[in-house]
């Protein structure tokens, strides 16, 4: 592993049918708060709830000074350090503690960066992200049943709530790719300005 190494990650949203999986490539040195933003963009979440990235019994997220047993500060931990210090090849990503979305992040491999490629990068997307505030995996199952059955008492209401159409198998790869690419552009190292000659 080097300072420029790239981690190839497979992220699976647990306890869900149809399956939601993403593959992303991120710098191994990415801070965990930024990894959270990559996960939000790649999966399709709206970053409107708290999160925690866990390795064994250690968690990182947004610390709350009034709550002593809360997570460590994700902005002060890097993926490479967590993998080395804790000695794991997979992490858990918890999002929206009310709905209880749990994701498994598996580090598939670490490679050198490809010249000319901006990271982070979305490589694969399978399945659509559930709507925010749908009630976790159980509520999502009820939601899918309601929109699939025109005779369901909540069919019209649920379709209106989600914007009129929802295909759980269509991840809208273009929108997800654009969201991740936007982060890559935002975080790209800017060349230092050339000193002015006097």
Short mmCIF file of N, CA and C in Angstrom, two decimals:
data_model
loop_
_atom_site.label_atom_id
_atom_site.label_comp_id
_atom_site.label_asym_id
_atom_site.label_seq_id
_atom_site.Cartn_x
_atom_site.Cartn_y
_atom_site.Cartn_z
N UNK A 1 0.84 -1.18 0.00
CA UNK A 1 0.00 0.00 0.00
C UNK A 1 0.88 1.24 0.00
N UNK A 2 0.46 2.21 -0.81
CA UNK A 2 1.17 3.48 -0.86
C UNK A 2 0.19 4.61 -0.57
N UNK A 3 0.71 5.81 -0.48
CA UNK A 3 -0.14 6.97 -0.22
C UNK A 3 -1.13 7.22 -1.35
N UNK A 4 -0.86 6.68 -2.53
CA UNK A 4 -1.76 6.89 -3.67
C UNK A 4 -2.62 5.66 -3.98
N UNK A 5 -2.54 4.62 -3.17
CA UNK A 5 -3.29 3.38 -3.44
C UNK A 5 -4.79 3.63 -3.48
N UNK A 6 -5.47 2.80 -4.26
CA UNK A 6 -6.91 2.88 -4.43
C UNK A 6 -7.56 1.64 -3.83
N UNK A 7 -8.57 1.84 -3.01
CA UNK A 7 -9.34 0.74 -2.42
C UNK A 7 -10.57 0.49 -3.28
N UNK A 8 -10.77 -0.75 -3.66
CA UNK A 8 -11.95 -1.16 -4.43
C UNK A 8 -12.95 -1.71 -3.42
N UNK A 9 -14.08 -1.03 -3.28
CA UNK A 9 -15.06 -1.37 -2.26
C UNK A 9 -16.35 -1.91 -2.88
N UNK A 10 -16.92 -2.92 -2.22
CA UNK A 10 -18.24 -3.42 -2.58
C UNK A 10 -19.16 -3.10 -1.41
N UNK A 11 -20.23 -2.36 -1.68
CA UNK A 11 -21.16 -1.96 -0.64
C UNK A 11 -22.49 -2.63 -0.90
N UNK A 12 -23.00 -3.34 0.10
CA UNK A 12 -24.31 -4.01 -0.04
C UNK A 12 -25.23 -3.50 1.05
N UNK A 13 -26.41 -3.08 0.65
CA UNK A 13 -27.44 -2.67 1.60
C UNK A 13 -28.07 -3.95 2.12
N UNK A 14 -27.92 -4.20 3.41
CA UNK A 14 -28.32 -5.49 4.01
C UNK A 14 -29.83 -5.62 4.15
N UNK A 15 -30.28 -6.88 4.19
CA UNK A 15 -31.68 -7.24 4.49
C UNK A 15 -32.66 -6.63 3.51
N UNK A 16 -32.33 -6.65 2.22
CA UNK A 16 -33.16 -5.98 1.24
C UNK A 16 -33.33 -6.82 -0.01
N UNK A 17 -34.54 -6.85 -0.52
CA UNK A 17 -34.85 -7.44 -1.82
C UNK A 17 -35.71 -6.45 -2.57
N UNK A 18 -35.43 -6.14 -3.84
CA UNK A 18 -34.28 -6.60 -4.59
C UNK A 18 -32.97 -6.01 -4.03
N UNK A 19 -31.89 -6.70 -4.36
CA UNK A 19 -30.57 -6.36 -3.85
C UNK A 19 -30.12 -4.98 -4.32
N UNK A 20 -29.45 -4.27 -3.40
CA UNK A 20 -28.83 -2.98 -3.73
C UNK A 20 -27.34 -3.12 -3.43
N UNK A 21 -26.53 -3.04 -4.50
CA UNK A 21 -25.07 -3.19 -4.38
C UNK A 21 -24.40 -2.08 -5.18
N UNK A 22 -23.31 -1.58 -4.63
CA UNK A 22 -22.50 -0.60 -5.35
C UNK A 22 -21.04 -1.04 -5.26
N UNK A 23 -20.30 -0.75 -6.31
CA UNK A 23 -18.84 -0.90 -6.30
C UNK A 23 -18.25 0.47 -6.57
N UNK A 24 -17.37 0.89 -5.68
CA UNK A 24 -16.72 2.19 -5.83
C UNK A 24 -15.23 2.02 -5.61
N UNK A 25 -14.49 2.96 -6.18
CA UNK A 25 -13.05 3.02 -5.97
C UNK A 25 -12.76 4.34 -5.29
N UNK A 26 -12.02 4.28 -4.19
CA UNK A 26 -11.70 5.48 -3.42
C UNK A 26 -10.22 5.46 -3.06
N UNK A 27 -9.63 6.65 -2.85
CA UNK A 27 -8.26 6.66 -2.35
C UNK A 27 -8.21 5.95 -0.99
N UNK A 28 -7.21 5.14 -0.78
CA UNK A 28 -7.07 4.42 0.48
C UNK A 28 -6.92 5.40 1.65
N UNK A 29 -6.46 6.60 1.36
CA UNK A 29 -6.24 7.60 2.40
C UNK A 29 -7.47 8.48 2.65
N UNK A 30 -8.62 8.13 2.08
CA UNK A 30 -9.82 8.95 2.24
C UNK A 30 -10.22 9.02 3.71
N UNK A 31 -10.62 10.22 4.15
CA UNK A 31 -11.15 10.37 5.51
C UNK A 31 -12.52 9.71 5.57
N UNK A 32 -12.90 9.22 6.74
CA UNK A 32 -14.18 8.51 6.86
C UNK A 32 -15.38 9.44 6.67
N UNK A 33 -15.25 10.72 7.01
CA UNK A 33 -16.38 11.63 6.74
C UNK A 33 -16.59 11.79 5.24
N UNK A 34 -15.51 11.76 4.48
CA UNK A 34 -15.64 11.82 3.02
C UNK A 34 -16.13 10.49 2.45
N UNK A 35 -15.70 9.37 3.04
CA UNK A 35 -16.20 8.07 2.60
C UNK A 35 -17.71 8.03 2.78
N UNK A 36 -18.19 8.58 3.87
CA UNK A 36 -19.64 8.67 4.10
C UNK A 36 -20.32 9.41 2.95
N UNK A 37 -19.75 10.52 2.51
CA UNK A 37 -20.33 11.29 1.40
C UNK A 37 -20.30 10.51 0.09
N UNK A 38 -19.23 9.73 -0.12
CA UNK A 38 -19.15 8.88 -1.31
C UNK A 38 -20.26 7.83 -1.27
N UNK A 39 -20.45 7.21 -0.11
CA UNK A 39 -21.49 6.20 0.02
C UNK A 39 -22.87 6.81 -0.22
N UNK A 40 -23.11 7.99 0.32
CA UNK A 40 -24.39 8.66 0.10
C UNK A 40 -24.64 8.88 -1.39
N UNK A 41 -23.62 9.40 -2.08
CA UNK A 41 -23.76 9.69 -3.51
C UNK A 41 -23.92 8.42 -4.34
N UNK A 42 -23.12 7.41 -4.04
CA UNK A 42 -23.13 6.18 -4.84
C UNK A 42 -24.41 5.37 -4.64
N UNK A 43 -24.92 5.36 -3.43
CA UNK A 43 -26.12 4.57 -3.16
C UNK A 43 -27.37 5.32 -3.59
N UNK A 44 -27.37 6.63 -3.34
CA UNK A 44 -28.54 7.43 -3.70
C UNK A 44 -29.26 8.00 -2.50
N UNK A 45 -28.67 7.92 -1.33
CA UNK A 45 -29.25 8.54 -0.13
C UNK A 45 -29.15 10.05 -0.25
N UNK A 46 -29.83 10.77 0.64
CA UNK A 46 -29.86 12.24 0.56
C UNK A 46 -29.05 12.92 1.67
N UNK A 47 -28.31 12.17 2.46
CA UNK A 47 -27.47 12.72 3.52
C UNK A 47 -28.28 13.58 4.49
N UNK A 48 -29.44 13.08 4.89
CA UNK A 48 -30.32 13.84 5.77
C UNK A 48 -30.47 13.20 7.15
N UNK A 49 -29.62 12.21 7.45
CA UNK A 49 -29.68 11.54 8.76
C UNK A 49 -28.26 11.29 9.27
N UNK A 50 -28.17 10.91 10.53
CA UNK A 50 -26.88 10.57 11.13
C UNK A 50 -26.36 9.25 10.57
N UNK A 51 -25.07 9.03 10.74
CA UNK A 51 -24.45 7.81 10.23
C UNK A 51 -23.35 7.38 11.19
N UNK A 52 -22.91 6.15 10.99
CA UNK A 52 -21.73 5.65 11.72
C UNK A 52 -21.06 4.59 10.85
N UNK A 53 -19.75 4.66 10.77
CA UNK A 53 -18.96 3.64 10.10
C UNK A 53 -18.29 2.84 11.20
N UNK A 54 -18.51 1.52 11.20
CA UNK A 54 -18.03 0.67 12.30
C UNK A 54 -17.03 -0.38 11.81
N UNK A 55 -16.00 -0.57 12.60
CA UNK A 55 -15.04 -1.65 12.41
C UNK A 55 -14.96 -2.37 13.75
N UNK A 56 -15.47 -3.58 13.77
CA UNK A 56 -15.61 -4.33 15.02
C UNK A 56 -16.41 -3.49 16.01
N UNK A 57 -15.83 -3.18 17.17
CA UNK A 57 -16.60 -2.46 18.19
C UNK A 57 -16.25 -0.97 18.25
N UNK A 58 -15.63 -0.45 17.20
CA UNK A 58 -15.27 0.97 17.14
C UNK A 58 -16.11 1.64 16.06
N UNK A 59 -16.65 2.82 16.37
CA UNK A 59 -17.48 3.54 15.42
C UNK A 59 -17.00 4.96 15.20
N UNK A 60 -17.18 5.45 13.97
CA UNK A 60 -16.82 6.81 13.59
C UNK A 60 -18.04 7.46 12.97
N UNK A 61 -18.25 8.71 13.29
CA UNK A 61 -19.37 9.46 12.74
C UNK A 61 -19.23 10.92 13.13
N UNK A 62 -20.36 11.52 13.49
CA UNK A 62 -20.35 12.90 13.96
C UNK A 62 -20.41 12.87 15.48
N UNK A 63 -19.31 13.20 16.16
CA UNK A 63 -19.30 13.11 17.62
C UNK A 63 -20.23 14.12 18.27
N UNK A 64 -20.81 13.74 19.38
CA UNK A 64 -21.68 14.62 20.16
C UNK A 64 -21.01 14.82 21.51
N UNK A 65 -20.48 16.04 21.76
CA UNK A 65 -19.76 16.27 23.01
C UNK A 65 -20.61 15.98 24.25
N UNK A 66 -21.92 16.09 24.14
CA UNK A 66 -22.80 15.83 25.28
C UNK A 66 -23.08 14.36 25.49
N UNK A 67 -22.59 13.53 24.60
CA UNK A 67 -22.85 12.09 24.70
C UNK A 67 -21.51 11.37 24.65
N UNK A 68 -20.98 11.05 25.82
CA UNK A 68 -19.62 10.52 25.94
C UNK A 68 -19.34 9.23 25.20
N UNK A 69 -20.33 8.37 25.04
CA UNK A 69 -20.10 7.08 24.40
C UNK A 69 -20.40 7.11 22.91
N UNK A 70 -20.49 8.30 22.33
CA UNK A 70 -20.81 8.41 20.91
C UNK A 70 -19.64 8.00 20.04
N UNK A 71 -19.83 8.13 18.73
CA UNK A 71 -18.77 7.72 17.80
C UNK A 71 -17.57 8.66 17.85
N UNK A 72 -16.43 8.14 17.40
CA UNK A 72 -15.24 8.96 17.21
C UNK A 72 -15.47 9.87 16.02
N UNK A 73 -14.68 10.91 15.91
CA UNK A 73 -14.83 11.89 14.83
C UNK A 73 -14.36 11.30 13.50
N UNK A 74 -15.30 11.13 12.56
CA UNK A 74 -14.98 10.54 11.25
C UNK A 74 -14.04 11.42 10.44
N UNK A 75 -14.00 12.72 10.74
CA UNK A 75 -13.12 13.61 9.98
C UNK A 75 -11.66 13.48 10.42
N UNK A 76 -11.44 12.71 11.48
CA UNK A 76 -10.07 12.54 11.98
C UNK A 76 -9.54 11.12 11.80
N UNK A 77 -10.23 10.34 10.97
CA UNK A 77 -9.80 8.95 10.73
C UNK A 77 -9.78 8.71 9.23
N UNK A 78 -8.77 7.99 8.78
CA UNK A 78 -8.66 7.65 7.36
C UNK A 78 -8.89 6.15 7.19
N UNK A 79 -9.40 5.77 6.04
CA UNK A 79 -9.70 4.38 5.74
C UNK A 79 -8.47 3.50 5.95
N UNK A 80 -7.32 3.92 5.44
CA UNK A 80 -6.09 3.12 5.56
C UNK A 80 -5.74 2.88 7.02
N UNK A 81 -5.86 3.90 7.85
CA UNK A 81 -5.53 3.76 9.27
C UNK A 81 -6.48 2.81 9.98
N UNK A 82 -7.77 2.92 9.66
CA UNK A 82 -8.76 2.03 10.27
C UNK A 82 -8.48 0.58 9.90
N UNK A 83 -8.21 0.34 8.62
CA UNK A 83 -7.94 -1.03 8.18
C UNK A 83 -6.70 -1.59 8.86
N UNK A 84 -5.68 -0.75 8.98
CA UNK A 84 -4.44 -1.20 9.61
C UNK A 84 -4.58 -1.35 11.11
N UNK A 85 -5.18 -0.35 11.78
CA UNK A 85 -5.28 -0.36 13.23
C UNK A 85 -6.22 -1.43 13.75
N UNK A 86 -7.36 -1.59 13.09
CA UNK A 86 -8.36 -2.54 13.56
C UNK A 86 -8.16 -3.91 12.93
N UNK A 87 -7.48 -3.97 11.80
CA UNK A 87 -7.18 -5.24 11.15
C UNK A 87 -8.38 -5.93 10.55
N UNK A 88 -9.20 -5.18 9.84
CA UNK A 88 -10.40 -5.76 9.22
C UNK A 88 -10.35 -5.59 7.71
N UNK A 89 -11.15 -6.38 7.01
CA UNK A 89 -11.31 -6.26 5.57
C UNK A 89 -12.73 -5.83 5.20
N UNK A 90 -13.56 -5.64 6.22
CA UNK A 90 -14.92 -5.16 5.95
C UNK A 90 -15.35 -4.23 7.09
N UNK A 91 -16.27 -3.35 6.73
CA UNK A 91 -16.80 -2.37 7.67
C UNK A 91 -18.32 -2.42 7.60
N UNK A 92 -18.96 -1.87 8.62
CA UNK A 92 -20.41 -1.70 8.59
C UNK A 92 -20.68 -0.21 8.50
N UNK A 93 -21.64 0.15 7.68
CA UNK A 93 -22.05 1.54 7.53
C UNK A 93 -23.51 1.61 7.94
N UNK A 94 -23.78 2.33 9.01
CA UNK A 94 -25.14 2.49 9.52
C UNK A 94 -25.62 3.88 9.13
N UNK A 95 -26.82 3.94 8.59
CA UNK A 95 -27.37 5.22 8.15
C UNK A 95 -28.82 5.33 8.59
N UNK A 96 -29.19 6.47 9.11
CA UNK A 96 -30.55 6.76 9.58
C UNK A 96 -30.91 5.78 10.70
N UNK A 97 -30.52 6.16 11.90
CA UNK A 97 -30.70 5.27 13.05
C UNK A 97 -32.17 4.94 13.31
N UNK A 98 -33.11 5.81 12.86
CA UNK A 98 -34.53 5.53 13.01
C UNK A 98 -34.98 4.41 12.08
N UNK A 99 -34.61 4.50 10.81
CA UNK A 99 -34.97 3.47 9.84
C UNK A 99 -34.04 2.26 9.94
N UNK A 100 -32.83 2.48 10.41
CA UNK A 100 -31.91 1.37 10.65
C UNK A 100 -31.33 0.73 9.41
N UNK A 101 -30.86 1.55 8.45
CA UNK A 101 -30.24 0.98 7.26
C UNK A 101 -28.82 0.55 7.59
N UNK A 102 -28.52 -0.70 7.33
CA UNK A 102 -27.17 -1.22 7.58
C UNK A 102 -26.58 -1.72 6.26
N UNK A 103 -25.34 -1.31 6.02
CA UNK A 103 -24.62 -1.68 4.80
C UNK A 103 -23.35 -2.42 5.19
N UNK A 104 -22.95 -3.37 4.38
CA UNK A 104 -21.66 -4.03 4.55
C UNK A 104 -20.73 -3.51 3.47
N UNK A 105 -19.58 -3.01 3.91
CA UNK A 105 -18.54 -2.52 2.99
C UNK A 105 -17.40 -3.52 3.02
N UNK A 106 -17.14 -4.14 1.89
CA UNK A 106 -16.05 -5.10 1.81
C UNK A 106 -14.94 -4.53 0.94
N UNK A 107 -13.73 -4.57 1.45
CA UNK A 107 -12.58 -4.12 0.67
C UNK A 107 -12.17 -5.31 -0.20
N UNK A 108 -12.41 -5.19 -1.50
CA UNK A 108 -12.14 -6.31 -2.41
C UNK A 108 -10.66 -6.41 -2.76
N UNK A 109 -10.02 -5.25 -2.95
CA UNK A 109 -8.59 -5.26 -3.25
C UNK A 109 -8.07 -3.83 -3.18
N UNK A 110 -6.77 -3.71 -3.17
CA UNK A 110 -6.10 -2.41 -3.19
C UNK A 110 -5.14 -2.42 -4.36
N UNK A 111 -5.20 -1.38 -5.20
CA UNK A 111 -4.36 -1.32 -6.39
C UNK A 111 -3.74 0.08 -6.51
N UNK A 112 -2.88 0.21 -7.50
CA UNK A 112 -2.36 1.52 -7.84
C UNK A 112 -3.44 2.29 -8.60
N UNK A 113 -3.41 3.61 -8.55
CA UNK A 113 -4.40 4.38 -9.32
C UNK A 113 -4.14 4.26 -10.82
N UNK A 114 -5.20 4.41 -11.59
CA UNK A 114 -5.08 4.42 -13.04
C UNK A 114 -4.83 5.87 -13.46
N UNK A 115 -3.76 6.14 -14.20
CA UNK A 115 -3.49 7.51 -14.62
C UNK A 115 -4.66 8.10 -15.40
N UNK A 116 -5.00 9.33 -15.07
CA UNK A 116 -6.08 10.02 -15.77
C UNK A 116 -7.46 9.79 -15.19
N UNK A 117 -7.59 8.93 -14.20
CA UNK A 117 -8.88 8.65 -13.58
C UNK A 117 -8.98 9.49 -12.31
N UNK A 118 -10.14 10.13 -12.12
CA UNK A 118 -10.40 10.90 -10.91
C UNK A 118 -11.13 10.00 -9.90
N UNK A 119 -10.70 10.05 -8.68
CA UNK A 119 -11.31 9.26 -7.61
C UNK A 119 -11.90 10.19 -6.57
N UNK A 120 -13.02 9.79 -5.96
CA UNK A 120 -13.70 8.50 -6.01
C UNK A 120 -14.40 8.28 -7.36
N UNK A 121 -14.71 6.99 -7.60
CA UNK A 121 -15.33 6.62 -8.87
C UNK A 121 -16.33 5.50 -8.63
N UNK A 122 -17.53 5.65 -9.19
CA UNK A 122 -18.54 4.60 -9.16
C UNK A 122 -18.26 3.64 -10.30
N UNK A 123 -18.16 2.35 -9.99
CA UNK A 123 -17.83 1.35 -10.99
C UNK A 123 -19.05 0.51 -11.37
N UNK A 124 -19.92 0.25 -10.39
CA UNK A 124 -21.09 -0.60 -10.65
C UNK A 124 -22.22 -0.21 -9.71
N UNK A 125 -23.44 -0.27 -10.22
CA UNK A 125 -24.63 -0.01 -9.41
C UNK A 125 -25.70 -1.02 -9.78
N UNK A 126 -26.21 -1.73 -8.76
CA UNK A 126 -27.28 -2.71 -8.95
C UNK A 126 -28.38 -2.36 -7.96
N UNK A 127 -29.61 -2.23 -8.44
CA UNK A 127 -30.75 -1.96 -7.58
C UNK A 127 -30.85 -0.50 -7.20
N UNK A 128 -32.06 -0.06 -6.97
CA UNK A 128 -32.32 1.34 -6.63
C UNK A 128 -32.34 1.52 -5.12
N UNK A 129 -31.84 2.64 -4.69
CA UNK A 129 -31.86 3.01 -3.29
C UNK A 129 -33.31 3.18 -2.84
N UNK A 130 -33.68 2.66 -1.68
CA UNK A 130 -35.04 2.90 -1.16
C UNK A 130 -35.26 4.39 -0.91
N UNK A 131 -36.51 4.82 -0.91
CA UNK A 131 -36.78 6.22 -0.57
C UNK A 131 -36.40 6.50 0.89
N UNK A 132 -35.95 7.71 1.16
CA UNK A 132 -35.67 8.10 2.54
C UNK A 132 -36.96 8.02 3.36
N UNK A 133 -36.83 7.70 4.62
CA UNK A 133 -37.92 7.70 5.60
C UNK A 133 -39.05 6.73 5.25
N UNK A 134 -38.72 5.64 4.56
CA UNK A 134 -39.73 4.66 4.18
C UNK A 134 -39.99 3.66 5.32
N UNK A 135 -39.12 3.66 6.33
CA UNK A 135 -39.35 2.76 7.47
C UNK A 135 -38.40 1.58 7.53
N UNK A 136 -37.22 1.71 6.96
CA UNK A 136 -36.23 0.63 7.00
C UNK A 136 -36.62 -0.51 6.07
N UNK A 137 -35.89 -1.63 6.17
CA UNK A 137 -36.16 -2.76 5.28
C UNK A 137 -37.61 -3.25 5.36
N UNK A 138 -38.17 -3.29 6.55
CA UNK A 138 -39.55 -3.76 6.71
C UNK A 138 -40.52 -2.80 6.03
N UNK A 139 -40.36 -1.50 6.27
CA UNK A 139 -41.22 -0.50 5.64
C UNK A 139 -41.06 -0.46 4.13
N UNK A 140 -39.83 -0.71 3.68
CA UNK A 140 -39.58 -0.74 2.24
C UNK A 140 -40.33 -1.90 1.59
N UNK A 141 -40.36 -3.04 2.26
CA UNK A 141 -41.11 -4.19 1.75
C UNK A 141 -42.59 -3.86 1.62
N UNK A 142 -43.15 -3.18 2.62
CA UNK A 142 -44.55 -2.76 2.55
C UNK A 142 -44.78 -1.76 1.43
N UNK A 143 -43.84 -0.83 1.28
CA UNK A 143 -43.92 0.17 0.22
C UNK A 143 -43.96 -0.50 -1.16
N UNK A 144 -43.03 -1.45 -1.38
CA UNK A 144 -42.99 -2.13 -2.68
C UNK A 144 -44.27 -2.91 -2.94
N UNK A 145 -44.81 -3.55 -1.91
CA UNK A 145 -46.07 -4.29 -2.07
C UNK A 145 -47.20 -3.34 -2.45
N UNK A 146 -47.23 -2.17 -1.83
CA UNK A 146 -48.30 -1.20 -2.11
C UNK A 146 -48.21 -0.65 -3.54
N UNK A 147 -47.01 -0.32 -4.00
CA UNK A 147 -46.92 0.27 -5.35
C UNK A 147 -47.07 -0.78 -6.45
N UNK A 148 -46.84 -2.05 -6.12
CA UNK A 148 -46.97 -3.12 -7.12
C UNK A 148 -48.41 -3.56 -7.32
N UNK A 149 -49.28 -3.25 -6.36
CA UNK A 149 -50.66 -3.73 -6.40
C UNK A 149 -51.63 -2.55 -6.56
N UNK A 150 -52.19 -2.37 -7.77
CA UNK A 150 -53.12 -1.26 -7.98
C UNK A 150 -54.34 -1.31 -7.06
N UNK A 151 -54.66 -2.48 -6.50
CA UNK A 151 -55.82 -2.61 -5.61
C UNK A 151 -55.45 -2.37 -4.14
N UNK A 152 -54.17 -2.18 -3.87
CA UNK A 152 -53.73 -1.92 -2.49
C UNK A 152 -54.29 -0.58 -2.02
N UNK A 153 -54.78 -0.52 -0.79
CA UNK A 153 -55.41 0.71 -0.30
C UNK A 153 -54.47 1.92 -0.27
N UNK A 154 -53.16 1.68 -0.22
CA UNK A 154 -52.20 2.79 -0.19
C UNK A 154 -51.45 2.97 -1.52
N UNK A 155 -51.89 2.27 -2.57
CA UNK A 155 -51.19 2.31 -3.86
C UNK A 155 -51.00 3.74 -4.37
N UNK A 156 -52.07 4.47 -4.55
CA UNK A 156 -52.01 5.82 -5.12
C UNK A 156 -51.23 6.76 -4.21
N UNK A 157 -51.47 6.66 -2.92
CA UNK A 157 -50.79 7.54 -1.94
C UNK A 157 -49.28 7.32 -1.95
N UNK A 158 -48.86 6.06 -1.98
CA UNK A 158 -47.42 5.75 -1.98
C UNK A 158 -46.76 6.19 -3.28
N UNK A 159 -47.43 5.99 -4.41
CA UNK A 159 -46.86 6.44 -5.69
C UNK A 159 -46.74 7.96 -5.72
N UNK A 160 -47.74 8.65 -5.20
CA UNK A 160 -47.67 10.11 -5.16
C UNK A 160 -46.52 10.56 -4.25
N UNK A 161 -46.37 9.89 -3.11
CA UNK A 161 -45.31 10.23 -2.15
C UNK A 161 -43.93 10.10 -2.78
N UNK A 162 -43.75 9.08 -3.64
CA UNK A 162 -42.44 8.83 -4.23
C UNK A 162 -42.24 9.58 -5.55
N UNK A 163 -43.24 10.31 -5.99
CA UNK A 163 -43.08 11.11 -7.20
C UNK A 163 -43.70 10.50 -8.44
N UNK A 164 -44.51 9.46 -8.30
CA UNK A 164 -45.26 8.93 -9.43
C UNK A 164 -44.75 7.64 -10.03
N UNK A 165 -43.46 7.34 -9.88
CA UNK A 165 -42.92 6.10 -10.45
C UNK A 165 -41.73 5.67 -9.62
N UNK A 166 -41.62 4.37 -9.43
CA UNK A 166 -40.47 3.84 -8.69
C UNK A 166 -40.19 2.43 -9.18
N UNK A 167 -39.02 2.23 -9.77
CA UNK A 167 -38.59 0.90 -10.22
C UNK A 167 -37.43 0.46 -9.32
N UNK A 168 -37.65 -0.52 -8.42
CA UNK A 168 -36.60 -0.92 -7.49
C UNK A 168 -35.39 -1.56 -8.14
N UNK A 169 -35.50 -1.94 -9.42
CA UNK A 169 -34.37 -2.57 -10.10
C UNK A 169 -33.53 -1.58 -10.90
N UNK A 170 -34.01 -0.34 -11.04
CA UNK A 170 -33.31 0.67 -11.85
C UNK A 170 -32.57 1.65 -10.95
N UNK A 171 -31.23 1.53 -10.86
CA UNK A 171 -30.49 2.41 -9.96
C UNK A 171 -30.24 3.82 -10.48
N UNK A 172 -30.63 4.14 -11.70
CA UNK A 172 -30.33 5.44 -12.31
C UNK A 172 -28.83 5.71 -12.24
N UNK A 173 -28.09 4.85 -12.92
CA UNK A 173 -26.62 4.87 -12.90
C UNK A 173 -26.07 6.23 -13.28
N UNK A 174 -26.68 6.89 -14.25
CA UNK A 174 -26.17 8.19 -14.71
C UNK A 174 -26.18 9.21 -13.57
N UNK A 175 -27.29 9.30 -12.83
CA UNK A 175 -27.38 10.27 -11.74
C UNK A 175 -26.39 9.93 -10.62
N UNK A 176 -26.26 8.66 -10.30
CA UNK A 176 -25.32 8.24 -9.25
C UNK A 176 -23.88 8.54 -9.66
N UNK A 177 -23.55 8.24 -10.91
CA UNK A 177 -22.20 8.50 -11.42
C UNK A 177 -21.89 9.99 -11.37
N UNK A 178 -22.85 10.81 -11.76
CA UNK A 178 -22.65 12.26 -11.72
C UNK A 178 -22.42 12.75 -10.29
N UNK A 179 -23.16 12.19 -9.33
CA UNK A 179 -23.02 12.60 -7.93
C UNK A 179 -21.63 12.25 -7.39
N UNK A 180 -21.14 11.05 -7.74
CA UNK A 180 -19.80 10.65 -7.28
C UNK A 180 -18.73 11.46 -8.01
N UNK A 181 -18.90 11.67 -9.32
CA UNK A 181 -17.95 12.48 -10.09
C UNK A 181 -17.85 13.89 -9.54
N UNK A 182 -18.97 14.44 -9.09
CA UNK A 182 -18.97 15.79 -8.52
C UNK A 182 -18.05 15.85 -7.29
N UNK A 183 -18.09 14.81 -6.47
CA UNK A 183 -17.19 14.75 -5.31
C UNK A 183 -15.73 14.66 -5.77
N UNK A 184 -15.47 13.84 -6.78
CA UNK A 184 -14.10 13.69 -7.28
C UNK A 184 -13.56 15.04 -7.77
N UNK A 185 -14.38 15.78 -8.49
CA UNK A 185 -13.94 17.10 -8.98
C UNK A 185 -13.73 18.07 -7.82
N UNK A 186 -14.62 18.03 -6.86
CA UNK A 186 -14.53 18.93 -5.71
C UNK A 186 -13.27 18.68 -4.90
N UNK A 187 -12.89 17.42 -4.75
CA UNK A 187 -11.75 17.05 -3.91
C UNK A 187 -10.44 16.93 -4.67
N UNK A 188 -10.48 17.12 -5.99
CA UNK A 188 -9.25 17.00 -6.79
C UNK A 188 -8.22 18.01 -6.30
N UNK A 189 -6.99 17.55 -6.29
CA UNK A 189 -5.91 18.47 -5.89
C UNK A 189 -5.79 19.57 -6.93
N UNK A 190 -5.82 20.77 -6.43
CA UNK A 190 -5.65 21.92 -7.30
C UNK A 190 -4.16 22.21 -7.45
N UNK A 191 -3.70 22.45 -8.66
CA UNK A 191 -2.28 22.76 -8.82
C UNK A 191 -1.95 24.07 -8.09
N UNK A 192 -0.80 24.09 -7.49
CA UNK A 192 -0.35 25.31 -6.81
C UNK A 192 -0.11 26.40 -7.83
N UNK A 193 -0.48 27.63 -7.50
CA UNK A 193 -0.23 28.70 -8.44
C UNK A 193 1.26 28.91 -8.63
N UNK A 194 1.62 29.19 -9.86
CA UNK A 194 3.05 29.42 -10.16
C UNK A 194 3.47 30.76 -9.56
N UNK A 195 4.62 30.79 -8.96
CA UNK A 195 5.06 32.06 -8.40
C UNK A 195 5.27 33.09 -9.50
N UNK A 196 4.89 34.31 -9.18
CA UNK A 196 5.04 35.39 -10.15
C UNK A 196 6.50 35.82 -10.19
N UNK A 197 6.95 36.01 -11.40
CA UNK A 197 8.32 36.50 -11.55
C UNK A 197 8.33 38.03 -11.42
N UNK A 198 9.30 38.50 -10.71
CA UNK A 198 9.38 39.95 -10.53
C UNK A 198 10.56 40.52 -11.26
#
